[in-house]
Amino acid sequence: MRSQYLVALLPLAAFAHSFPSPHKVKEELSAPPRGWMIHSPAPVDHFIQLRIALPQPNFHLLEEHLYAVSDPEHERYGEHLSKEEVEELVAPHPESVNAIDEWLASHGIEGNIGHSPAGDWLTIRIPLSKAEEMLNTKYHVWQHTDGEYLVRTTFYSLPAAVYDHVDLIQPTTLFGRFKPQNSSLTSPIHVENLPTLVDRATGLTVNASCNTEMTITCLREIYNATGYTPSADVGNSIGVTGYLENYANTADLQRLYEDQVPAAAAVNSTFKFISVNGGVNSQNLSRASIEANLDTQFAFGLSFPIASTFYSTRGQPPFVPSLNAPTDTNEPYSEWLDFVLSHPDPPLVISTSYSDAEETVPESYARRACAGFAQLGAQGVTLIVSSGDFGVGDGDSNPATQTCMSNDETNRTQFIPGFPASCPFVTTVGGTVFFNPEISASFTGGGFSRFFSRPRYTSSLLSRISLPSFLSYQDAAVKGFLDQLPNSTYEGLFNPDGRAFPDVSAQSASFRMFLRGEVTHQIGTSASAPAFAGLVALLNDARLKAGLPPLGFLNPLLYSKAASGFNDITLGHNPGCGTDGFNATEGWDAVSGLGTPDFGKLLKLVT
């Protein structure tokens, strides 16, 4: 297969170096991500929507503010920034704005240019031929081994006059597909010979049925949230993101409420729908989606009656050559970030259950998307993402069949972290199964980023503000885990200095939900993420009632003051890439993170 990739790339590489123009290569892939091959030339009448990211020269200042307002020991804890303050901190330099405007004008592009709220992203819709001229490149239709298609290139260039005024341009080298992290089960998991009751420190018990079928009641019992009643009138809110035409059905939500949250059913509770970039949410029952239904039913079911929002972001599923679609954007994260950052009051907790292999996402794109998440965190928004469902890479422990190879000419075996789970500005949630004991799910994603180092302050920051309690806040937790790893087993498989994930975990199997009018059961970190988000919304409820600000960016709090509010998970592992993956151990580990929440303990710690 590798030789086929090289053969497919030869004409493209030759074409790339035949240009006599003064352009300089801005980004180039040494090889396409695994599984992709050139299918055909891109259609001559194809249109593309290019997104141009301008540098954010003061992003380091935003990061400083984010950490200051997120440290529970800092004097500014909870003093979140306004939308306008965030925009001022990430705005591009006027020189960059002028340089890009002149470049676009030189190509006849002066109107119909979209601008992000801070002006750090520009959007233009142009013929593909114009994009190839501007970027000195050649697009092709690429086909994946599973049959999907994208219109992409493996390199692009920029004139010297604008080279330093652009961080990245997409869609160019982004082959990511951002898939939902769930799988269907025809029936719940049945387990024999497990204890029927859990005796928590609180004295609560858990119904034995929760070992085979997960419900809203089970989650409240397992995580010690039984009896807590949130309010609808304290300004609290929770949101769920939807991509790739995944639709959340309100009739199915009502069935879940009738089944598990009768108080919500009694008032016919539903969510607010917000369309992003023309996204829709079809209520045709036959088009109801597993992912969107799972996310909304459990995030909103756990947090009722807190105000809830479902976002549907338009972004074409993979390109279909036979349809000759006029545009092929397919990068909804940026579209959603642009939209939500343009509004002054986004939901206080937002859950996302879509991810992809980090190596399929250009590092430049991953960093800019992650910077967008930081902007939301600085405004007091908690971002929850799923850790992924393929263990440390492909979920395959068999060395003979594993597919975790580096995406370069070395073709070496390595673990494959997921994105956006690897972004340091989100809280990443892994999965568990059963209780007494609660065990890490074998599929749960976990590991170490190759793009992002573990969070730590810069020396320039330390000269400006007092030393925070969470300086390098992950290091202490992660170092203990790394110290006990057998070096010979893991050498070269992961980046030991990378941002470590997951941060926490929650139940992730046999979730009883409704799809197209019928009961079904789901498994995956797509279940654990919205469940944890629902519990965070309950904590925000308590803080708002007490006159305190919302929790916002959680990680500095989790690794310090709130660490004692989690149940340590010490059983399980996440195989993949021909290995058994990492093992759950005492303390933080790259399978379960800090563990699963004890809402009762966390409630006392944050109020």
XYZ file of C-alpha atoms in Angstrom:
607
model
C 0.000 0.000 0.000
C 2.836 2.373 0.843
C 4.322 2.008 -2.649
C 0.938 2.875 -4.149
C 0.907 6.133 -2.161
C 4.344 7.030 -3.494
C 3.350 6.277 -7.057
C 0.227 8.401 -6.675
C 2.267 11.300 -5.338
C 4.992 11.351 -7.979
C 3.108 13.469 -10.552
C 1.933 15.851 -7.855
C 5.388 16.315 -6.384
C 6.855 16.950 -9.813
C 4.111 19.482 -10.509
C 4.798 21.220 -7.197
C 8.428 21.907 -8.031
C 7.850 22.958 -11.651
C 6.417 26.383 -10.805
C 8.774 29.235 -11.711
C 6.917 31.722 -9.483
C 8.386 33.385 -6.330
C 5.909 31.566 -4.106
C 7.255 29.816 -1.013
C 5.752 26.557 0.218
C 3.656 27.267 3.312
C 2.597 23.740 4.119
C 3.409 20.377 2.560
C 2.639 16.802 3.529
C 5.419 14.283 3.097
C 2.694 11.759 2.304
C -1.106 11.770 2.393
C -2.658 10.437 5.595
C -2.952 6.678 5.616
C -5.771 5.308 3.510
C -5.974 8.197 1.019
C -5.015 7.969 -2.671
C -5.513 10.251 -5.658
C -8.712 9.337 -7.475
C -8.965 11.907 -10.253
C -8.385 15.575 -11.137
C -10.695 17.965 -9.318
C -13.689 19.123 -11.419
C -12.863 22.266 -13.398
C -16.128 23.954 -12.350
C -15.717 23.125 -8.682
C -16.001 25.983 -6.169
C -14.211 26.001 -2.847
C -14.597 28.070 0.300
C -11.148 29.015 1.524
C -10.589 30.029 5.130
C -7.497 32.170 5.740
C -6.117 32.406 9.288
C -4.153 35.547 10.140
C -1.607 35.402 12.985
C -2.732 36.244 16.518
C 0.315 38.119 17.865
C -1.123 38.535 21.362
C -2.484 35.037 21.859
C 0.070 34.459 24.627
C -1.665 37.234 26.583
C -5.032 35.546 26.149
C -3.484 32.311 27.403
C -2.172 34.116 30.471
C -5.618 35.507 31.221
C -7.186 32.076 30.679
C -4.882 30.414 33.199
C -5.277 33.221 35.735
C -9.084 33.101 35.714
C -9.041 29.278 35.806
C -6.700 28.781 38.780
C -8.790 28.285 41.960
C -5.967 29.762 44.036
C -5.462 32.860 41.904
C -6.955 36.186 42.976
C -8.613 36.501 39.563
C -10.281 33.072 39.622
C -13.650 33.231 37.916
C -13.146 36.750 36.503
C -13.856 35.609 32.962
C -13.285 37.929 30.024
C -15.983 39.470 27.868
C -16.399 38.652 24.207
C -14.934 42.034 23.288
C -11.905 41.577 25.543
C -11.166 38.211 23.974
C -11.484 39.609 20.462
C -9.051 42.414 21.262
C -6.484 39.866 22.472
C -6.645 37.669 19.343
C -7.018 40.393 16.706
C -4.392 40.316 13.917
C -1.875 43.116 13.430
C -3.037 45.833 10.978
C -0.021 45.037 8.788
C -1.307 41.508 8.338
C -4.788 42.749 7.497
C -3.433 45.177 4.891
C -1.102 42.613 3.342
C -3.882 40.043 2.896
C -6.321 42.639 1.561
C -3.781 43.713 -1.072
C -3.067 40.114 -2.020
C -6.745 39.295 -2.452
C -7.319 42.500 -4.435
C -4.468 41.565 -6.774
C -6.487 38.471 -7.656
C -9.684 40.469 -8.161
C -11.165 39.542 -4.771
C -12.433 42.636 -2.983
C -16.056 41.929 -2.086
C -17.908 39.084 -0.412
C -15.103 38.435 2.042
C -16.259 36.960 5.323
C -14.593 38.046 8.578
C -14.539 36.322 11.958
C -15.542 38.452 14.977
C -11.913 39.290 15.761
C -10.874 39.585 12.117
C -8.400 36.731 12.538
C -10.128 34.523 9.939
C -11.158 35.523 6.414
C -13.452 33.452 4.206
C -13.701 33.580 0.430
C -15.651 31.427 -2.034
C -13.830 31.100 -5.344
C -13.459 28.710 -8.298
C -10.951 25.968 -7.671
C -8.881 27.226 -10.589
C -8.514 30.584 -8.829
C -7.476 28.862 -5.591
C -4.831 26.883 -7.487
C -3.522 30.085 -9.024
C -3.384 31.931 -5.687
C -1.791 29.042 -3.793
C 0.438 27.772 -6.599
C -0.888 24.257 -6.128
C -3.006 21.556 -7.710
C -6.112 20.019 -6.124
C -7.281 16.473 -6.745
C -10.172 14.280 -5.726
C -8.780 11.893 -3.116
C -10.396 8.580 -2.245
C -10.138 6.764 1.069
C -9.964 2.992 1.269
C -13.430 3.007 2.858
C -14.871 4.703 -0.226
C -15.103 8.334 0.919
C -13.830 11.266 -1.150
C -12.334 14.698 -0.505
C -11.034 17.512 -2.706
C -7.608 18.336 -1.291
C -3.964 19.036 -2.080
C -0.794 17.950 -0.291
C 0.935 21.347 -0.481
C 0.323 25.031 -1.050
C 2.491 28.124 -1.415
C 2.244 31.845 -0.776
C 4.017 34.935 -2.149
C 6.789 36.326 0.060
C 4.769 39.503 0.709
C 2.027 37.605 2.527
C 3.860 34.493 3.753
C 4.373 35.713 7.330
C 0.900 37.247 7.494
C -0.857 33.876 7.142
C -0.968 31.089 9.724
C -2.775 28.635 7.472
C -5.285 28.271 4.665
C -7.848 25.465 4.539
C -9.256 23.322 3.049
C -5.912 22.385 1.555
C -3.999 19.715 3.473
C -6.707 18.827 6.007
C -7.772 15.209 5.448
C -9.544 14.845 8.818
C -13.074 13.463 8.854
C -14.164 14.059 12.502
C -16.297 11.003 13.109
C -18.794 10.443 15.947
C -17.375 8.284 18.737
C -20.065 5.663 19.297
C -21.224 2.192 18.315
C -24.665 0.565 18.420
C -25.611 -2.379 20.587
C -28.715 -4.374 19.790
C -29.162 -5.177 23.478
C -27.607 -4.130 26.778
C -24.473 -5.808 28.119
C -25.393 -8.584 30.536
C -22.975 -9.339 33.339
C -23.155 -12.102 35.895
C -21.656 -12.479 39.355
C -21.134 -8.755 39.987
C -22.307 -7.224 43.290
C -25.832 -5.862 43.243
C -25.165 -2.795 45.380
C -22.510 -0.127 45.695
C -21.959 1.342 49.143
C -20.584 4.804 48.491
C -19.069 7.005 51.196
C -22.342 8.936 51.019
C -24.375 5.899 51.969
C -26.126 5.775 48.573
C -26.708 2.545 46.716
C -26.868 1.772 43.011
C -29.514 -0.391 41.407
C -28.021 -3.657 40.162
C -29.614 -3.107 36.737
C -27.047 -0.354 36.119
C -24.468 -3.060 35.492
C -26.333 -3.989 32.317
C -28.186 -0.843 31.219
C -27.216 2.793 31.780
C -29.929 5.403 32.394
C -30.182 8.926 33.764
C -31.082 7.471 37.156
C -28.081 5.128 37.060
C -25.696 7.984 36.293
C -27.068 10.028 39.168
C -26.752 7.064 41.537
C -23.274 5.988 40.460
C -21.915 9.532 40.620
C -23.660 10.583 43.846
C -25.942 13.196 42.274
C -29.246 11.710 43.429
C -31.483 14.277 45.042
C -29.817 17.369 43.600
C -32.401 19.600 41.903
C -31.145 22.298 39.505
C -33.036 25.474 38.666
C -34.202 26.919 35.386
C -33.876 30.578 36.343
C -30.307 31.265 37.482
C -28.809 31.963 34.050
C -27.352 28.485 33.567
C -27.027 26.743 30.189
C -25.657 23.676 28.414
C -25.039 22.988 24.721
C -24.281 20.087 22.379
C -22.616 20.344 18.971
C -23.796 18.437 15.910
C -21.877 17.951 12.666
C -22.059 16.101 9.363
C -25.860 16.105 9.164
C -26.453 14.331 12.469
C -29.967 15.300 13.559
C -31.356 15.396 17.115
C -34.991 14.319 17.090
C -37.297 16.044 19.569
C -39.876 13.208 19.523
C -37.153 10.747 20.532
C -36.078 13.159 23.263
C -39.641 13.158 24.615
C -39.604 9.352 24.667
C -36.391 9.408 26.681
C -37.943 11.918 29.082
C -41.088 9.789 29.470
C -38.863 6.789 30.139
C -36.290 8.350 32.456
C -37.029 12.008 33.300
C -40.788 12.272 33.928
C -40.544 15.868 35.206
C -39.202 16.935 31.789
C -41.869 14.938 29.976
C -44.589 16.570 32.055
C -43.715 20.012 30.685
C -42.843 18.795 27.169
C -39.281 20.105 27.621
C -37.082 20.425 24.556
C -33.917 22.182 23.430
C -33.256 25.382 21.544
C -32.026 24.684 18.020
C -29.373 26.940 16.477
C -28.317 26.616 12.846
C -24.654 27.324 12.074
C -23.637 28.116 8.518
C -26.954 26.858 7.185
C -27.057 23.678 9.275
C -30.438 21.985 9.611
C -32.011 19.597 12.101
C -34.514 17.491 10.199
C -37.368 16.189 12.344
C -38.172 13.406 9.903
C -38.030 10.467 12.285
C -36.291 8.294 9.700
C -33.365 10.764 9.659
C -32.819 10.876 13.424
C -29.135 10.248 14.190
C -27.535 8.062 16.811
C -24.886 10.631 17.757
C -27.126 13.676 18.036
C -29.825 11.762 19.933
C -27.321 10.213 22.345
C -25.679 13.559 23.082
C -28.854 15.556 23.596
C -30.787 12.891 25.510
C -28.116 12.379 28.165
C -26.613 15.865 28.419
C -30.055 17.457 28.638
C -31.686 14.614 30.557
C -29.101 14.847 33.345
C -29.237 18.640 33.512
C -33.008 19.294 33.165
C -34.408 21.973 33.588
C -31.238 23.912 32.711
C -31.571 25.774 29.376
C -30.274 23.560 26.566
C -29.071 24.249 23.029
C -28.308 21.972 20.088
C -26.082 23.367 17.324
C -26.197 21.890 13.841
C -23.231 23.042 11.768
C -23.369 22.602 8.024
C -20.282 21.045 6.531
C -20.516 18.668 3.619
C -19.916 15.034 4.357
C -17.111 13.696 2.144
C -17.230 14.828 -1.480
C -19.144 12.682 -3.986
C -17.543 13.016 -7.450
C -20.652 11.852 -9.289
C -22.731 14.682 -7.825
C -20.259 17.389 -8.816
C -21.042 19.329 -5.651
C -20.311 23.059 -5.960
C -18.395 23.381 -2.677
C -16.462 21.065 -0.429
C -15.797 22.747 2.896
C -15.983 19.782 5.280
C -14.222 21.444 8.207
C -17.091 22.325 10.538
C -15.014 23.036 13.658
C -13.884 26.399 12.310
C -17.390 27.253 11.127
C -18.831 26.477 14.555
C -16.075 28.372 16.376
C -16.601 31.454 14.212
C -20.302 31.374 14.984
C -20.186 30.739 18.710
C -17.391 33.275 19.259
C -19.531 35.911 17.549
C -22.234 35.598 20.217
C -21.903 37.175 23.673
C -23.671 34.445 25.665
C -22.736 30.928 24.559
C -23.816 27.980 26.733
C -21.712 27.657 29.879
C -20.968 23.960 29.159
C -20.646 22.560 25.635
C -20.139 18.893 24.776
C -18.584 17.550 21.544
C -18.371 13.852 20.650
C -16.593 14.035 17.284
C -12.898 13.416 16.737
C -10.231 12.131 14.401
C -6.656 10.929 14.463
C -4.361 13.829 15.314
C -2.027 12.896 12.446
C -4.758 13.509 9.841
C -5.141 17.104 11.026
C -2.388 19.547 9.997
C -0.676 20.871 13.097
C -1.321 24.458 12.000
C -5.061 23.771 11.835
C -5.114 21.894 15.136
C -3.369 24.790 16.880
C -5.782 27.399 15.506
C -8.853 25.335 16.378
C -7.419 24.779 19.852
C -6.801 28.536 20.159
C -10.501 29.029 19.419
C -11.375 26.697 22.282
C -9.103 28.780 24.531
C -11.059 31.898 23.585
C -14.257 30.254 24.773
C -12.584 29.100 27.973
C -11.453 32.641 28.738
C -15.117 33.695 28.509
C -16.131 31.120 31.126
C -17.241 28.276 28.844
C -16.418 24.670 29.786
C -15.630 22.575 26.703
C -16.059 18.812 27.061
C -14.854 16.386 24.357
C -14.780 12.605 24.030
C -11.402 10.856 24.166
C -12.063 8.554 21.195
C -12.975 4.897 20.777
C -9.831 3.227 19.462
C -7.644 2.809 22.529
C -4.152 4.153 21.945
C -4.658 4.154 18.176
C -6.554 1.513 16.252
C -8.011 -0.578 19.068
C -6.127 -3.649 17.809
C -3.733 -5.437 20.181
C -2.569 -7.887 17.512
C 0.881 -6.859 16.192
C 0.190 -8.672 12.916
C -2.880 -6.613 12.019
C -2.370 -3.243 13.710
C -2.409 -0.127 11.486
C -0.712 2.482 13.688
C 2.139 3.698 11.496
C 3.782 7.105 11.453
C 2.592 9.274 8.612
C 6.052 9.771 7.149
C 8.717 7.814 5.292
C 9.940 6.020 8.437
C 6.751 3.928 8.559
C 7.327 3.140 12.239
C 4.754 1.903 14.711
C 3.442 4.637 17.003
C 0.379 5.406 19.088
C -2.149 7.702 17.394
C -3.632 10.383 19.701
C -6.992 11.896 18.827
C -7.983 15.486 18.144
C -9.536 17.596 19.652
C -8.971 15.329 22.671
C -5.297 16.337 22.569
C -6.017 20.085 22.788
C -4.915 21.412 26.201
C -7.852 23.872 26.388
C -10.613 21.267 26.533
C -11.551 18.710 29.180
C -11.296 15.248 27.639
C -13.490 12.424 28.921
C -12.653 8.729 28.693
C -15.011 5.804 29.207
C -15.717 3.266 31.943
C -17.980 0.230 32.332
C -19.691 -1.521 35.281
C -19.426 -0.486 38.925
C -18.056 -1.942 42.147
C -15.546 -1.978 40.668
C -15.831 0.565 37.891
C -13.444 -0.418 35.081
C -11.874 1.554 32.242
C -13.436 0.594 28.917
C -11.015 -1.171 26.578
C -11.924 1.141 23.711
C -11.343 4.405 25.571
C -8.924 6.772 23.860
C -5.942 7.951 25.845
C -2.336 8.940 25.469
C -0.125 11.893 24.680
C -0.295 14.568 21.983
C 2.436 14.918 19.380
C 1.396 18.532 18.678
C 0.797 20.011 22.122
C 3.187 19.935 25.069
C 1.844 19.591 28.568
C 0.403 22.914 29.791
C 2.938 25.132 31.502
C 3.422 28.856 31.885
C 6.070 30.750 29.973
C 8.782 32.743 31.732
C 7.237 35.979 30.428
C 4.028 35.109 32.233
C 5.755 34.495 35.557
C 7.133 38.023 35.510
C 3.641 39.478 35.166
C 1.517 37.612 37.683
C 2.004 35.733 40.935
C 3.139 32.119 40.729
C -0.052 30.054 40.343
C -0.656 26.785 42.144
C -1.102 24.897 38.901
C 2.167 25.823 37.187
C 2.750 22.820 34.873
C -0.374 21.453 36.525
C -0.368 18.140 34.658
C 3.278 17.335 35.325
C 2.985 16.013 38.854
C 0.052 13.743 38.012
C 1.517 12.519 34.740
C 5.071 12.055 36.010
C 3.934 9.471 38.536
C 2.296 7.510 35.745
C 5.275 7.742 33.389
C 7.750 6.703 36.078
C 6.129 3.305 36.467
C 5.974 2.481 32.722
C 8.384 -0.191 31.476
C 10.582 1.742 29.041
C 11.348 -1.243 26.833
C 7.640 -1.782 26.150
C 6.703 1.795 25.251
C 9.913 3.289 23.893
C 9.230 5.379 20.793
C 5.491 4.724 20.769
C 4.368 8.062 22.221
C 5.556 11.557 23.106
C 6.203 11.550 26.882
C 6.279 15.375 26.945
C 2.893 15.757 25.255
C -0.415 17.004 26.611
C -1.786 13.931 28.393
C -5.391 12.761 28.123
C -8.060 11.876 29.119
C -8.512 14.245 32.038
C -11.433 12.361 33.577
C -13.802 9.494 32.754
C -17.447 8.496 33.027
C -19.696 5.584 32.166
C -19.743 4.780 28.444
C -21.595 1.512 27.772
C -25.169 0.247 27.319
C -26.756 3.713 27.385
C -30.510 3.215 27.034
C -31.664 5.790 24.486
C -34.335 6.250 21.848
C -33.738 6.282 18.102
C -36.564 6.612 15.571
C -39.103 5.675 18.198
C -37.332 2.543 19.413
C -35.096 1.707 22.354
C -31.464 1.105 21.434
C -28.237 0.885 23.401
C -25.053 2.800 22.676
C -21.453 2.380 23.654
C -18.534 4.783 23.308
C -16.979 7.932 24.681
C -19.748 9.738 22.819
C -21.807 8.651 25.805
C -19.349 9.575 28.550
C -18.733 13.123 27.260
C -22.355 14.386 27.382
C -22.896 12.562 30.685
C -19.955 14.362 32.279
C -21.100 17.655 30.693
C -24.493 17.212 32.352
C -22.850 16.845 35.755
C -20.718 19.953 35.177
C -23.919 21.866 34.378
C -25.277 20.789 37.772
C -22.120 22.093 39.469
C -22.536 25.404 37.636
C -26.106 25.518 38.894
C -24.898 25.313 42.483
C -22.254 27.980 41.917
C -24.678 30.386 40.269
C -27.153 29.922 43.112
C -24.355 30.809 45.520
C -23.515 33.973 43.586
C -20.321 32.477 42.137
C -19.208 32.546 38.485
C -19.449 29.416 36.313
C -16.543 26.986 36.357
C -15.233 27.789 32.874
C -12.022 26.048 31.797
C -11.862 23.094 34.189
C -8.438 21.500 33.911
C -6.428 23.645 36.372
C -9.160 23.053 38.947
C -9.367 19.316 38.244
C -5.649 18.719 38.711
C -5.501 20.680 41.964
C -8.349 21.503 44.326
C -10.921 19.173 42.743
C -8.706 16.094 42.304
C -10.064 14.584 45.528
C -13.577 14.705 44.066
C -12.917 11.793 41.697
C -13.121 8.037 42.125
C -9.768 6.516 41.167
C -10.068 3.843 38.472
C -7.360 1.198 38.771
C -8.599 -1.581 36.483
C -8.624 -1.815 32.698
C -6.432 -0.925 29.753
C -6.839 0.541 26.241
C -5.194 -1.764 23.673
C -4.169 -0.713 20.203
C -1.297 -0.494 17.746
C -0.295 -4.091 18.378
C 0.032 -3.532 22.149
C -2.079 -3.752 25.279
C -1.958 0.041 25.453
C -1.767 1.739 28.819
C -2.978 0.288 32.126
C -5.241 2.006 34.618
C -3.309 2.531 37.846
C -3.548 4.421 41.120
C -3.661 8.148 40.459
C -3.829 9.699 37.012
C -3.361 7.350 34.068
C -3.697 7.537 30.290
C -6.807 5.348 30.335
C -9.114 6.900 32.928
C -7.421 10.230 33.693
C -8.144 11.365 37.243
C -11.079 8.954 37.440
C -14.851 9.383 37.559
C -16.742 12.162 39.346
C -18.254 12.047 42.801
C -20.763 14.861 42.427
C -21.364 15.169 46.156
C -17.673 15.712 46.870
C -17.216 18.056 43.910
C -20.224 20.087 44.993
C -18.538 20.817 48.339
C -15.218 21.584 46.661
C -16.534 24.152 44.170
C -19.129 26.030 46.259
